[in-house]
mmCIF file of C-alpha atoms and ligand atoms in Angstrom:
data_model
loop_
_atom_site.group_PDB
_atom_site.id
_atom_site.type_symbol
_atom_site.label_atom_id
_atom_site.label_comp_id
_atom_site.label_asym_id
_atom_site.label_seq_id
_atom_site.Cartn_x
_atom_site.Cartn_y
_atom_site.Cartn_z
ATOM 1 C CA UNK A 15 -12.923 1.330 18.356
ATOM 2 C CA UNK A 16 -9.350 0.855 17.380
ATOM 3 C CA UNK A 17 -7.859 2.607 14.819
ATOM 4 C CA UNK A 18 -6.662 2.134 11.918
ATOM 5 C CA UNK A 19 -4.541 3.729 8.986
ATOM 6 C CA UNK A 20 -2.511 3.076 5.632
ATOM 7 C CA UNK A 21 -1.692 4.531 2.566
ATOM 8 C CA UNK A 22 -0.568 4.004 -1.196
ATOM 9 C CA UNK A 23 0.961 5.632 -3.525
ATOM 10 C CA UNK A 24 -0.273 7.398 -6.918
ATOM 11 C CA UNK A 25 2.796 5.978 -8.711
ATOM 12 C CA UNK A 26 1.331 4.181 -11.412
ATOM 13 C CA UNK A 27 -1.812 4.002 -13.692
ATOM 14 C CA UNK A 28 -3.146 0.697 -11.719
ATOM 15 C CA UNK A 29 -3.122 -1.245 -8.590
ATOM 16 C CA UNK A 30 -1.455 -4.570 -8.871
ATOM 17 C CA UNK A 31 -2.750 -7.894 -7.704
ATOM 18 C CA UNK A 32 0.207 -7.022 -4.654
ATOM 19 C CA UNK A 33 -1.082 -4.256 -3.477
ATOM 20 C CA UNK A 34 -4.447 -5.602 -3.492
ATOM 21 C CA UNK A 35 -3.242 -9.255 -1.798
ATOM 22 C CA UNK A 36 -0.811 -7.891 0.653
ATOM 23 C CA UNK A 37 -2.722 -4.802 1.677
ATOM 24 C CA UNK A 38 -6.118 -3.020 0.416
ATOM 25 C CA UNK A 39 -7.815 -6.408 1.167
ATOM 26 C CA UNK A 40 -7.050 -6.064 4.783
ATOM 27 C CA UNK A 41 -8.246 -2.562 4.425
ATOM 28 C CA UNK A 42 -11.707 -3.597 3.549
ATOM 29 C CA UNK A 43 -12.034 -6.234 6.707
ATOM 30 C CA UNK A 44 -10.863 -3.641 8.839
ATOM 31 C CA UNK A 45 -13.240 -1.109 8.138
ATOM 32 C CA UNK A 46 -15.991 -3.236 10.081
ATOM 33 C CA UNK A 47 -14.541 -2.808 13.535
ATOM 34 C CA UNK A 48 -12.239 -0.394 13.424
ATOM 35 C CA UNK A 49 -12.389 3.941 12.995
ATOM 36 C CA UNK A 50 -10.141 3.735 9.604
ATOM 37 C CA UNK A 51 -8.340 6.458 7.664
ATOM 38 C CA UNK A 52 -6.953 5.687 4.350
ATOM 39 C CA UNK A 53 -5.090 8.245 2.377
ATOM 40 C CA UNK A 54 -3.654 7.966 -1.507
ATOM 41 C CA UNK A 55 -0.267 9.441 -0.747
ATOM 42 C CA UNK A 56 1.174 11.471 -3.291
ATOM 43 C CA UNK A 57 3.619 13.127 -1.008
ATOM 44 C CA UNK A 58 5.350 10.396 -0.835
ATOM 45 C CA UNK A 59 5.055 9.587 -5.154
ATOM 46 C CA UNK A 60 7.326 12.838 -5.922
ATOM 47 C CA UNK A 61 10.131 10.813 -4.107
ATOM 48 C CA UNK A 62 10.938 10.228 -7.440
ATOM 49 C CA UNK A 63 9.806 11.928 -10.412
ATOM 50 C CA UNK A 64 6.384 12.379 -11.328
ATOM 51 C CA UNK A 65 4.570 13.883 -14.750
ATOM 52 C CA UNK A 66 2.273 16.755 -12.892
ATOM 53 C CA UNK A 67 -0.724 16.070 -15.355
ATOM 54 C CA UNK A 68 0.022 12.052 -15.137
ATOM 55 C CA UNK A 69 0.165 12.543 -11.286
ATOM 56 C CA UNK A 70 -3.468 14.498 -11.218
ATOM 57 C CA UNK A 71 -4.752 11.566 -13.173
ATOM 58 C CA UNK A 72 -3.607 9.168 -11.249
ATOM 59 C CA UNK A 73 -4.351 10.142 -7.888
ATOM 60 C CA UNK A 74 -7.935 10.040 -9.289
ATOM 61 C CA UNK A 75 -8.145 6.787 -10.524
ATOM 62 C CA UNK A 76 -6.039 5.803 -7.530
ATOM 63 C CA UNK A 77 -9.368 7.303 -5.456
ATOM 64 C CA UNK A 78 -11.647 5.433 -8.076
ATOM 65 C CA UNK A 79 -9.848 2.225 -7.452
ATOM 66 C CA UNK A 80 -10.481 2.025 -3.256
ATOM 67 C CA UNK A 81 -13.744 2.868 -3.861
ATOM 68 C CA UNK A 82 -14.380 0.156 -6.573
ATOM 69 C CA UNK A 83 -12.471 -2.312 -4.021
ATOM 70 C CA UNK A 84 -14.837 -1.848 -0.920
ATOM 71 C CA UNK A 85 -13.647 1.350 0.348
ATOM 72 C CA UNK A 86 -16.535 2.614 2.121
ATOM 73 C CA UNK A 87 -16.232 6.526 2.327
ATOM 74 C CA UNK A 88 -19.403 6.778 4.911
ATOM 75 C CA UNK A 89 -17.635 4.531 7.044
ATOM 76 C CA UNK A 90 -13.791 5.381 6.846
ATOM 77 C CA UNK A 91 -11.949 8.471 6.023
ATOM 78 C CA UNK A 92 -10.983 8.600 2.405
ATOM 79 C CA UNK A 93 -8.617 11.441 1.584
ATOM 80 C CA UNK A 94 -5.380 12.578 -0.523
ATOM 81 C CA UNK A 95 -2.312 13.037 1.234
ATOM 82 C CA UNK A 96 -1.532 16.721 0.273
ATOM 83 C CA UNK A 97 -5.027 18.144 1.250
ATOM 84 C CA UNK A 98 -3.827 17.580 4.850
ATOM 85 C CA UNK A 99 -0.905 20.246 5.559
ATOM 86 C CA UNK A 100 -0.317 18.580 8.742
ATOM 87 C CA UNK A 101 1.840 15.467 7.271
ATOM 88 C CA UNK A 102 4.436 17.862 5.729
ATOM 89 C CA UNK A 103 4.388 19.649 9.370
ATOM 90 C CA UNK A 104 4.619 16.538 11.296
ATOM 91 C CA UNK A 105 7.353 14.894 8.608
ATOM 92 C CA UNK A 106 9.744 17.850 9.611
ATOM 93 C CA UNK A 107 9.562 17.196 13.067
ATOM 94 C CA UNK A 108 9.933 13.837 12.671
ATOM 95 C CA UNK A 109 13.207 14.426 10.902
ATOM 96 C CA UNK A 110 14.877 16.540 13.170
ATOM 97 C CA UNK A 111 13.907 13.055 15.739
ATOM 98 C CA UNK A 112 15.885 10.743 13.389
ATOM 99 C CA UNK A 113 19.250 9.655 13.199
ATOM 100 C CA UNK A 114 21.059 9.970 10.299
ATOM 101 C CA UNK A 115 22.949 6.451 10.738
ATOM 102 C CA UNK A 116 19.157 5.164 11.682
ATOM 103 C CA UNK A 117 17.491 6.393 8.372
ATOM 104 C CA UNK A 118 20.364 4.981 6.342
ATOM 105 C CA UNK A 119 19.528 1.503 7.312
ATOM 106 C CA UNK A 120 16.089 1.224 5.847
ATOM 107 C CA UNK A 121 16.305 -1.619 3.577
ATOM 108 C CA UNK A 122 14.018 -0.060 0.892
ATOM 109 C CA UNK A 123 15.931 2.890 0.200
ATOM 110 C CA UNK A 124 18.701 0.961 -0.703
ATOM 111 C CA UNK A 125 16.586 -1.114 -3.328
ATOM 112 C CA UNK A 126 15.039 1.711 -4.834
ATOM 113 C CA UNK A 127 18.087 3.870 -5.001
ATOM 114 C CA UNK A 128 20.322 0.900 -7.018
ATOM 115 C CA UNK A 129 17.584 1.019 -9.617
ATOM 116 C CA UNK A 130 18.071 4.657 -10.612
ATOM 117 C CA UNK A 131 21.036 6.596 -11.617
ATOM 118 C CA UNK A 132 22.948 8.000 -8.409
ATOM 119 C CA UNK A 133 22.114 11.968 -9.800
ATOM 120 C CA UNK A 134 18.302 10.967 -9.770
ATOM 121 C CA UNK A 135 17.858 9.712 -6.071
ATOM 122 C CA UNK A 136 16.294 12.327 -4.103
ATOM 123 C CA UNK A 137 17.017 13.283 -0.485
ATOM 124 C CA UNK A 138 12.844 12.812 -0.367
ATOM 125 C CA UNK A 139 13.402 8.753 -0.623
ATOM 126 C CA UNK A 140 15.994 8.604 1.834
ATOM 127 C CA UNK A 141 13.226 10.531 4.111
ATOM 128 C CA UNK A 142 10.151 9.021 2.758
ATOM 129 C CA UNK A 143 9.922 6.340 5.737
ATOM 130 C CA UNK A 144 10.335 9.616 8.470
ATOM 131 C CA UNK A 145 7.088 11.226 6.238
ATOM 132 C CA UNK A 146 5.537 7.747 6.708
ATOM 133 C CA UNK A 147 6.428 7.827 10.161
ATOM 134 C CA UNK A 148 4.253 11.238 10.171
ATOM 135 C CA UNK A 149 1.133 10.171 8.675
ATOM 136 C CA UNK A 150 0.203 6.969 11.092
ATOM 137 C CA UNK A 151 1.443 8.952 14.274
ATOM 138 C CA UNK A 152 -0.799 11.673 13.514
ATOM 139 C CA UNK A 153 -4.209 9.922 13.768
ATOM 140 C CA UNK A 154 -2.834 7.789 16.657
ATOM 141 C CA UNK A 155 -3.291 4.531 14.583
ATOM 142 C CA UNK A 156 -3.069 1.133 16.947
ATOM 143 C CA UNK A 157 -3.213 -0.854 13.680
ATOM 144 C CA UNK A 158 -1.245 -0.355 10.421
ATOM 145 C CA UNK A 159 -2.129 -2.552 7.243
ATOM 146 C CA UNK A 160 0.353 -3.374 5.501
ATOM 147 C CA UNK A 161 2.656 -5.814 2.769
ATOM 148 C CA UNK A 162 5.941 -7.164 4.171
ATOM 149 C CA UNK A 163 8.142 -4.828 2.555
ATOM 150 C CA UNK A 164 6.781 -1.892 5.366
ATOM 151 C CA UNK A 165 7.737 -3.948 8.619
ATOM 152 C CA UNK A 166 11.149 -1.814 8.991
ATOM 153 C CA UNK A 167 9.411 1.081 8.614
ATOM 154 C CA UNK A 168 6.825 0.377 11.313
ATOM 155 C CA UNK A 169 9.169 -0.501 13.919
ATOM 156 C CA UNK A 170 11.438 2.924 12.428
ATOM 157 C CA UNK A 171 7.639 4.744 13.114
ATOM 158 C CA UNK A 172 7.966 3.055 16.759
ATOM 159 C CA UNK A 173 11.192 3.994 17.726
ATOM 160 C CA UNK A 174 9.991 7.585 16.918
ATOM 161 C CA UNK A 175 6.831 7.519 18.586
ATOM 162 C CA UNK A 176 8.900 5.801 22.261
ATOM 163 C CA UNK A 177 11.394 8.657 21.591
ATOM 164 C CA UNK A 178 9.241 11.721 21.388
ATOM 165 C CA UNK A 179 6.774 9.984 24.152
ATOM 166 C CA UNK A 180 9.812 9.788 26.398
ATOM 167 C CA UNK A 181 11.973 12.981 25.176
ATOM 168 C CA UNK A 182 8.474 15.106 26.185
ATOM 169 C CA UNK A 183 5.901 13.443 27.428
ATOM 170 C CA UNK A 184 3.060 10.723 26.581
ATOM 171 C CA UNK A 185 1.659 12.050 23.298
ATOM 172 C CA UNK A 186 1.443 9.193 20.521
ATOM 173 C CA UNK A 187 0.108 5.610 20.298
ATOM 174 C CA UNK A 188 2.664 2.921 19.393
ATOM 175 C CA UNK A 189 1.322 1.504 16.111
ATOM 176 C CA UNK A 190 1.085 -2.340 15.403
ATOM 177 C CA UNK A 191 2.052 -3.646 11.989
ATOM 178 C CA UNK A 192 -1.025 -5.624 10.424
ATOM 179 C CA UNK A 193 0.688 -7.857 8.024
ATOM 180 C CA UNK A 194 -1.214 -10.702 6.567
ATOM 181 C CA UNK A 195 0.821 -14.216 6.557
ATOM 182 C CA UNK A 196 0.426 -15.363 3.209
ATOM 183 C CA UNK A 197 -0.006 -12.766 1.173
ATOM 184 C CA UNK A 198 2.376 -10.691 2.544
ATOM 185 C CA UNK A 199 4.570 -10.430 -0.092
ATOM 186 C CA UNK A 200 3.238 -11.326 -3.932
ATOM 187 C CA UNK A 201 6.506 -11.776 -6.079
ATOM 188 C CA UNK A 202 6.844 -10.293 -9.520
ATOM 189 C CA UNK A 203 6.052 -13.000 -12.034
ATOM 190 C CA UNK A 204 8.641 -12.580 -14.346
ATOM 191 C CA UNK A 205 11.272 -12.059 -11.774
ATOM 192 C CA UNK A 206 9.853 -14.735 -8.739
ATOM 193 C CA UNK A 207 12.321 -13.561 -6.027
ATOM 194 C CA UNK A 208 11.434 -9.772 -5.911
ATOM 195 C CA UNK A 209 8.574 -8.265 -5.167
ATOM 196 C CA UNK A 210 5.729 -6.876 -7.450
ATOM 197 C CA UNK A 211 5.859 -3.447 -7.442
ATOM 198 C CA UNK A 212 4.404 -0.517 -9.418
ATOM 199 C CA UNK A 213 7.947 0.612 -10.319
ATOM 200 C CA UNK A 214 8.027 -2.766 -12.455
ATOM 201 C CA UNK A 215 5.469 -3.431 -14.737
ATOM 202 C CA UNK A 216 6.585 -6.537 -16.927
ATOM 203 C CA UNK A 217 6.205 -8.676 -13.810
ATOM 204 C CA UNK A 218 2.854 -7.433 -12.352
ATOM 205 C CA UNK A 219 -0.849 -8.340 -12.379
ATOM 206 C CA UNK A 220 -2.515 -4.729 -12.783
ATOM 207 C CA UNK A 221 -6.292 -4.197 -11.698
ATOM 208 C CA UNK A 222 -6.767 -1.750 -14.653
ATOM 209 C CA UNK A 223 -5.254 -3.759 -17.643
ATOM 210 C CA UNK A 224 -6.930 -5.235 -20.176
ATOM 211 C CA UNK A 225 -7.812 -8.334 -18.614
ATOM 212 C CA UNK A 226 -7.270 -10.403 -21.618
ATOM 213 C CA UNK A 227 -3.289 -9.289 -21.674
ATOM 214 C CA UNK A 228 -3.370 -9.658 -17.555
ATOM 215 C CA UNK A 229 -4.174 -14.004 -18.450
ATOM 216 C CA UNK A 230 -1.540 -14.092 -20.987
ATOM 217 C CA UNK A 231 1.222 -12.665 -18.521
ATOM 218 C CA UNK A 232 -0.227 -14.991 -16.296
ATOM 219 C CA UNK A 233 0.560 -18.118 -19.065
ATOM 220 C CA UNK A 234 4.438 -16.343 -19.529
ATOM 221 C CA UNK A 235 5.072 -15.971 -15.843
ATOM 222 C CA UNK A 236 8.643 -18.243 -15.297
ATOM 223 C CA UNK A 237 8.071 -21.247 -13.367
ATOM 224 C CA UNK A 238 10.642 -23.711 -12.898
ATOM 225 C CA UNK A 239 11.158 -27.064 -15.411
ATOM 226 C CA UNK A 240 9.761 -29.923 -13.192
ATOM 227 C CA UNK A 241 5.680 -30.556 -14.208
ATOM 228 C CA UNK A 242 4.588 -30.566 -10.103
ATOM 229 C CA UNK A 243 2.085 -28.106 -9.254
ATOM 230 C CA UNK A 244 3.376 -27.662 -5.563
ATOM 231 C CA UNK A 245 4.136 -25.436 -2.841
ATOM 232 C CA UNK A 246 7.654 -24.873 -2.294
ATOM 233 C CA UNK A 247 8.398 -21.600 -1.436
ATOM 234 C CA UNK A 248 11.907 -21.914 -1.891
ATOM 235 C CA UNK A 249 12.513 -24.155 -5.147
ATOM 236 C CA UNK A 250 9.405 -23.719 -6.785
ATOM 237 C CA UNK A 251 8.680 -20.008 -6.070
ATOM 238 C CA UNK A 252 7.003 -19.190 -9.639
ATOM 239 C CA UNK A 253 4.297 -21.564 -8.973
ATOM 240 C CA UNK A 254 4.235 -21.330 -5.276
ATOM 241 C CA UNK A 255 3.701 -17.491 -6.007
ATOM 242 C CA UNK A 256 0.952 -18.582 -8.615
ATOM 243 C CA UNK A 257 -0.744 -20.665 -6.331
ATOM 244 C CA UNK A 258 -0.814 -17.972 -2.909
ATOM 245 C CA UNK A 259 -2.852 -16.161 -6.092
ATOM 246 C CA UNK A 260 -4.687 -18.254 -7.208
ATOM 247 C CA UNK A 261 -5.978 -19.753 -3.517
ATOM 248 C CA UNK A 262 -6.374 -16.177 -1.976
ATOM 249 C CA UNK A 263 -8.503 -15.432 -5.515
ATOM 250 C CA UNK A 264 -10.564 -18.285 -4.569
ATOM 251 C CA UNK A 265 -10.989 -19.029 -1.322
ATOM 252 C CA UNK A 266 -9.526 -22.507 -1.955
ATOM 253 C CA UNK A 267 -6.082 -23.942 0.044
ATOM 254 C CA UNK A 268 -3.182 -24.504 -1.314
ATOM 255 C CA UNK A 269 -3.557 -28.036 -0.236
ATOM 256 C CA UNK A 270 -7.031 -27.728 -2.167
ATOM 257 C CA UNK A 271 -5.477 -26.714 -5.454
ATOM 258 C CA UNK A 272 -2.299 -29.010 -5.433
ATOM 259 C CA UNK A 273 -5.056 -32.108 -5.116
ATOM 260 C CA UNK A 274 -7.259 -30.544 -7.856
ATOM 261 C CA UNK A 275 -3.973 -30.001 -10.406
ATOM 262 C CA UNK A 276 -1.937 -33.470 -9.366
ATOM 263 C CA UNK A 277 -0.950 -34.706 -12.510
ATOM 264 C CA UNK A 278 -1.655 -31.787 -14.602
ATOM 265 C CA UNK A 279 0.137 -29.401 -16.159
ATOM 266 C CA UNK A 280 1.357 -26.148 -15.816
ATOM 267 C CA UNK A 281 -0.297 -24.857 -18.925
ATOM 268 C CA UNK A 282 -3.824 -25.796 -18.133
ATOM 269 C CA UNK A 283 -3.238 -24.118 -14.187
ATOM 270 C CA UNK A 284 -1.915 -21.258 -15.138
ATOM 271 C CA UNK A 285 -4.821 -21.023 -18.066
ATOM 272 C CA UNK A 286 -7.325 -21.621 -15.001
ATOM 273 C CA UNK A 287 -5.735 -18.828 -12.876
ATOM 274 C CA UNK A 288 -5.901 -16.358 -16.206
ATOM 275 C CA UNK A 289 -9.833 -16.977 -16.262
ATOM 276 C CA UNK A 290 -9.885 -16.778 -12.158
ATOM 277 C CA UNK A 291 -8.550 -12.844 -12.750
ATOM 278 C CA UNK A 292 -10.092 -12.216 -15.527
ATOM 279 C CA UNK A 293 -13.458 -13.048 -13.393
ATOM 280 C CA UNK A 294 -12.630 -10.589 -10.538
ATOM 281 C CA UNK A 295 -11.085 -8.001 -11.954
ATOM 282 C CA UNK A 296 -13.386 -7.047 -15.037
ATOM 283 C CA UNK A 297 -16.656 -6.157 -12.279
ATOM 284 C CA UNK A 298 -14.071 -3.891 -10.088
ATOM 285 C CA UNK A 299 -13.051 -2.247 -13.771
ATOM 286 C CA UNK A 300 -16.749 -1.245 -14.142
ATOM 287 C CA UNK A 301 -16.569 0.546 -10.834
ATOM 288 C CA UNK A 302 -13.804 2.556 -11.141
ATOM 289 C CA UNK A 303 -15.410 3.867 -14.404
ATOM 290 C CA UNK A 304 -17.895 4.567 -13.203
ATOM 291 C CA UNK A 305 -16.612 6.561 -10.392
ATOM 292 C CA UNK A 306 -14.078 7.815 -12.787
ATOM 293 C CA UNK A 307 -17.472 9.007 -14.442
ATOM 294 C CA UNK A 308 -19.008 11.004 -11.940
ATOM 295 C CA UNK A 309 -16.018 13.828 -11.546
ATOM 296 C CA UNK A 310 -18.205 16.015 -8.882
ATOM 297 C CA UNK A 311 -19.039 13.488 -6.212
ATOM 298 C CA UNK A 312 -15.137 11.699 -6.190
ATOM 299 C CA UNK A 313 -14.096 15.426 -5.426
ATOM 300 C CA UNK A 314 -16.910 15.245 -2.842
ATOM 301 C CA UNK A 315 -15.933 12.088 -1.552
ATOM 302 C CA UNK A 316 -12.212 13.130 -1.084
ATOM 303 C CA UNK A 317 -12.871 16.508 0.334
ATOM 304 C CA UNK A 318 -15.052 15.388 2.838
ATOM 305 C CA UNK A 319 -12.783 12.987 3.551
ATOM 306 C CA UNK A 320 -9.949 15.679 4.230
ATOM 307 C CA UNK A 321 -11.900 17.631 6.144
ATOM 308 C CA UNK A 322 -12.201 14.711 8.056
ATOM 309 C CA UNK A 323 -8.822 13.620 8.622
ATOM 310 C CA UNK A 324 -7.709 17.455 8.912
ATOM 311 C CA UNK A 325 -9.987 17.727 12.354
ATOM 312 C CA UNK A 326 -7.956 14.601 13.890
ATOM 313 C CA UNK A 327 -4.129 15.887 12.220
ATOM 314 C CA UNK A 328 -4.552 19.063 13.620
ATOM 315 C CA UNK A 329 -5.428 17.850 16.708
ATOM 316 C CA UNK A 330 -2.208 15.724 17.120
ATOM 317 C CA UNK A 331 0.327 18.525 15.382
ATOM 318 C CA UNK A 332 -0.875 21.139 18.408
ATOM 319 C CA UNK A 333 0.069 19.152 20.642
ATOM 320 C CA UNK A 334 3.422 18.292 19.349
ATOM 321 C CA UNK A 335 3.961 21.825 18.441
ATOM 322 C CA UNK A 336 3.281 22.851 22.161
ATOM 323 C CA UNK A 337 5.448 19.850 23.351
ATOM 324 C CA UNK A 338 8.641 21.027 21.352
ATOM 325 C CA UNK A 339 8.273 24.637 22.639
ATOM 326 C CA UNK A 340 6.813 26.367 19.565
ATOM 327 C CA UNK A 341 5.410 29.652 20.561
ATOM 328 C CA UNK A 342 1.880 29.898 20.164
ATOM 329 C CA UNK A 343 0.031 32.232 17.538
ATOM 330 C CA UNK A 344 -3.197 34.017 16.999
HETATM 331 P P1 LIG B 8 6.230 1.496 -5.567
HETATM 332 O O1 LIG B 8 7.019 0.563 -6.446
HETATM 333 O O2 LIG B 8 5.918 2.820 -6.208
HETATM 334 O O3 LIG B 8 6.780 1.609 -4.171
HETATM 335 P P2 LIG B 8 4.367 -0.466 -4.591
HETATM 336 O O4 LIG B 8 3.867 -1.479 -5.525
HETATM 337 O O5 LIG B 8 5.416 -0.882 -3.611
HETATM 338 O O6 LIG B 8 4.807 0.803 -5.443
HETATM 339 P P3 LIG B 8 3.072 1.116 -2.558
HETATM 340 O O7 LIG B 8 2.089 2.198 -2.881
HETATM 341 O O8 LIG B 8 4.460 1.494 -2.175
HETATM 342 O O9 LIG B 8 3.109 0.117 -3.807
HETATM 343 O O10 LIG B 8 2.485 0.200 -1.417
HETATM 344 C C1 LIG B 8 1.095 0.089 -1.130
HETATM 345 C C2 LIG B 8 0.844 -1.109 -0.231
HETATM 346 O O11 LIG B 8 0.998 -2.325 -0.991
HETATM 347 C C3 LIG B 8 1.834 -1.236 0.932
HETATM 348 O O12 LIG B 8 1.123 -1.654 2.070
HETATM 349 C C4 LIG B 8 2.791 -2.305 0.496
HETATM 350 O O13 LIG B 8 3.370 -2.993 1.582
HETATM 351 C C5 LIG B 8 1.866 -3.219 -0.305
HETATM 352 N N1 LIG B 8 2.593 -3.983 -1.314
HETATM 353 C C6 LIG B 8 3.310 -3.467 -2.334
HETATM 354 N N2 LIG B 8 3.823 -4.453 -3.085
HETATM 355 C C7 LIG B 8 3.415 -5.617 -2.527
HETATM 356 C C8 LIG B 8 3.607 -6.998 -2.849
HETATM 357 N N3 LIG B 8 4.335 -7.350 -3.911
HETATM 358 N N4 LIG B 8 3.044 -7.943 -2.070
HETATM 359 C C9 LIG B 8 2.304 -7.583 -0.988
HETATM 360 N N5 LIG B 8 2.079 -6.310 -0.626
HETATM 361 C C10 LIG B 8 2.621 -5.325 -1.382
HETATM 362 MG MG1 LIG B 9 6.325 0.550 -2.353
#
């Protein structure tokens, strides 16, 4: 079976409506017919910094939440980032592979880093898509699930892989970027031509809010001043953004919807969507508490699940370890 892996980051209290449209949706599907490993990567959250007791806390409920989404742990490998020493090993040799010039043009970096003060970027951000690089080369991944924001760091995880293949010898798979056409990228609703994204919460739809409050940001969400509910990706992006929600909610078409609303107006759609979340996220909500609830088996769940992923990692690092001319030990 093909494999497959992704990750997310501990980096805030919930999971937005982005996260779960542009990636951990896919992860479900792909658990059926493929051997998947899925890792909550707080490595990669102390990029930037994190409260340690806030961080514990939320790797947890970030756990809790894959779970309560479909994660299956019998199936795939659920684990936390930093149980498995070998992505910190693996990151280091994957930085001494990259160019300087070559990290410097990853798009994201240079988004995140305007938003903070210069004295608060970390070197650890500029890095973070080498780690990245790391943690799907390791388990030899042919598939990597993913929201459009990640496709420049797949093809930087490529270029890696084709240079240490060639530079030794055969010795990782070339990952595929699974990016969902669509969903790919859910835009933040008070802000329609960036992203949603955990590092913004004004503009995003979180899994673990009060659903109630989740509808009204949903009714506040800019839109544009005609009254046509329509598609129109570049004009109308508020409700074009509203309705990719709203249809992949649903399982109706776009096409569906703009029939359904012609001649109605925004108000009474964007009161229907509110009662559309409200309806899917409150049964997830009673999951995660309840997994929240049951402190013993989540650690059970996730250190199985790093034993797991440990037996594959290892695997991978001693051969890259003999490659590069380590010496071997013990
Ligand atoms: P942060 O702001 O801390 O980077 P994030 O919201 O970008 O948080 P990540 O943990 O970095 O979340 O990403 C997890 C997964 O969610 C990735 O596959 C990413 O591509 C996807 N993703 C994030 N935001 C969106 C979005 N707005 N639309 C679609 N997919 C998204
Ligand atoms: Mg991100």
């Amino acid at each position: 079976r093909p494999r497959v892996l992704s990750g997310i980051q501990p980096t805030a209290d919930s999971f937005h409506l982005g996260n779960y449209l542009g990636a951990l949706r896919q992860w479900v599907a792909l658990q059926d017919d493929h051997d998947a490993f899925y890792c909550v990567v707080d490595l990669h959250a102390i990029t930037v910094e994190q409260n340690p007791a806030e961080l514990r806390q939320r790797t947890r409920v970030s756990v809790a939440q894959l779970l309560a989404l479909g994660i299956d742990p019998e199936r795939s490998t659920l684990f936390v980032q930093s149980h498995v020493p070998e992505h910190a090993q693996l990151g280091w040799v994957m930085q001494c592979l990259t160019g300087f010039g070559e990290a410097g043009r990853m798009t994201q970096f240079k988004d995140k880093s305007a938003r903070q003060a210069a004295e608060h970027v970390s070197v650890g951000l500029f890095t973070y898509p080498i780690l990245q690089a790391a943690d799907i080369l390791l388990y030899q991944a042919n598939r990597v699930p993913v929201g459009e924001d990640q496709r420049q760091h797949l093809e930087l995880t490529r270029d890696l892989a084709n240079r240490f293949n060639s530079r030794y010898s055969p010795t990782f798979t070339l990952p595929e970027a699974h990016i969902v056409k669509g969903t790919a990228k859910i835009y933040d609703l008070q802000d329609p031509a960036a992203k949603m994204s955990k590092s913004v919460p004004a503009g995003m739809i979180e899994l673990l809010a009060d659903p109630k409050a989740s509808a009204k940001k949903i009714r506040s969400a800019v839109t544009d001043t005609e009254r046509e509910i329509r598609f129109d990706a570049e004009h109308k992006a508020g409700i074009s953004n509203l309705l990719t929600i709203y249809s992949s909610l649903t399982g109706k078409t776009v096409a569906e919807l703009e029939t359904q609303y012609a001649g109605q107006g925004y108000g009474d759609f964007k009161k229907d969507l509110g009662e559309v979340v409200i309806e899917w996220v409150t049964p997830i909500q009673d999951k995660v508490k309840s997994y929240l609830d049951d402190k013993a088996e989540l650690d059970k769940i996730m250190q199985r699940g790093a034993e797991r992923a440990r037996h594959v990692a290892a695997r991978t690092l001693a051969k890259v370890y003999k490659k590069i001319g380590f010496l071997p030990h013990g």
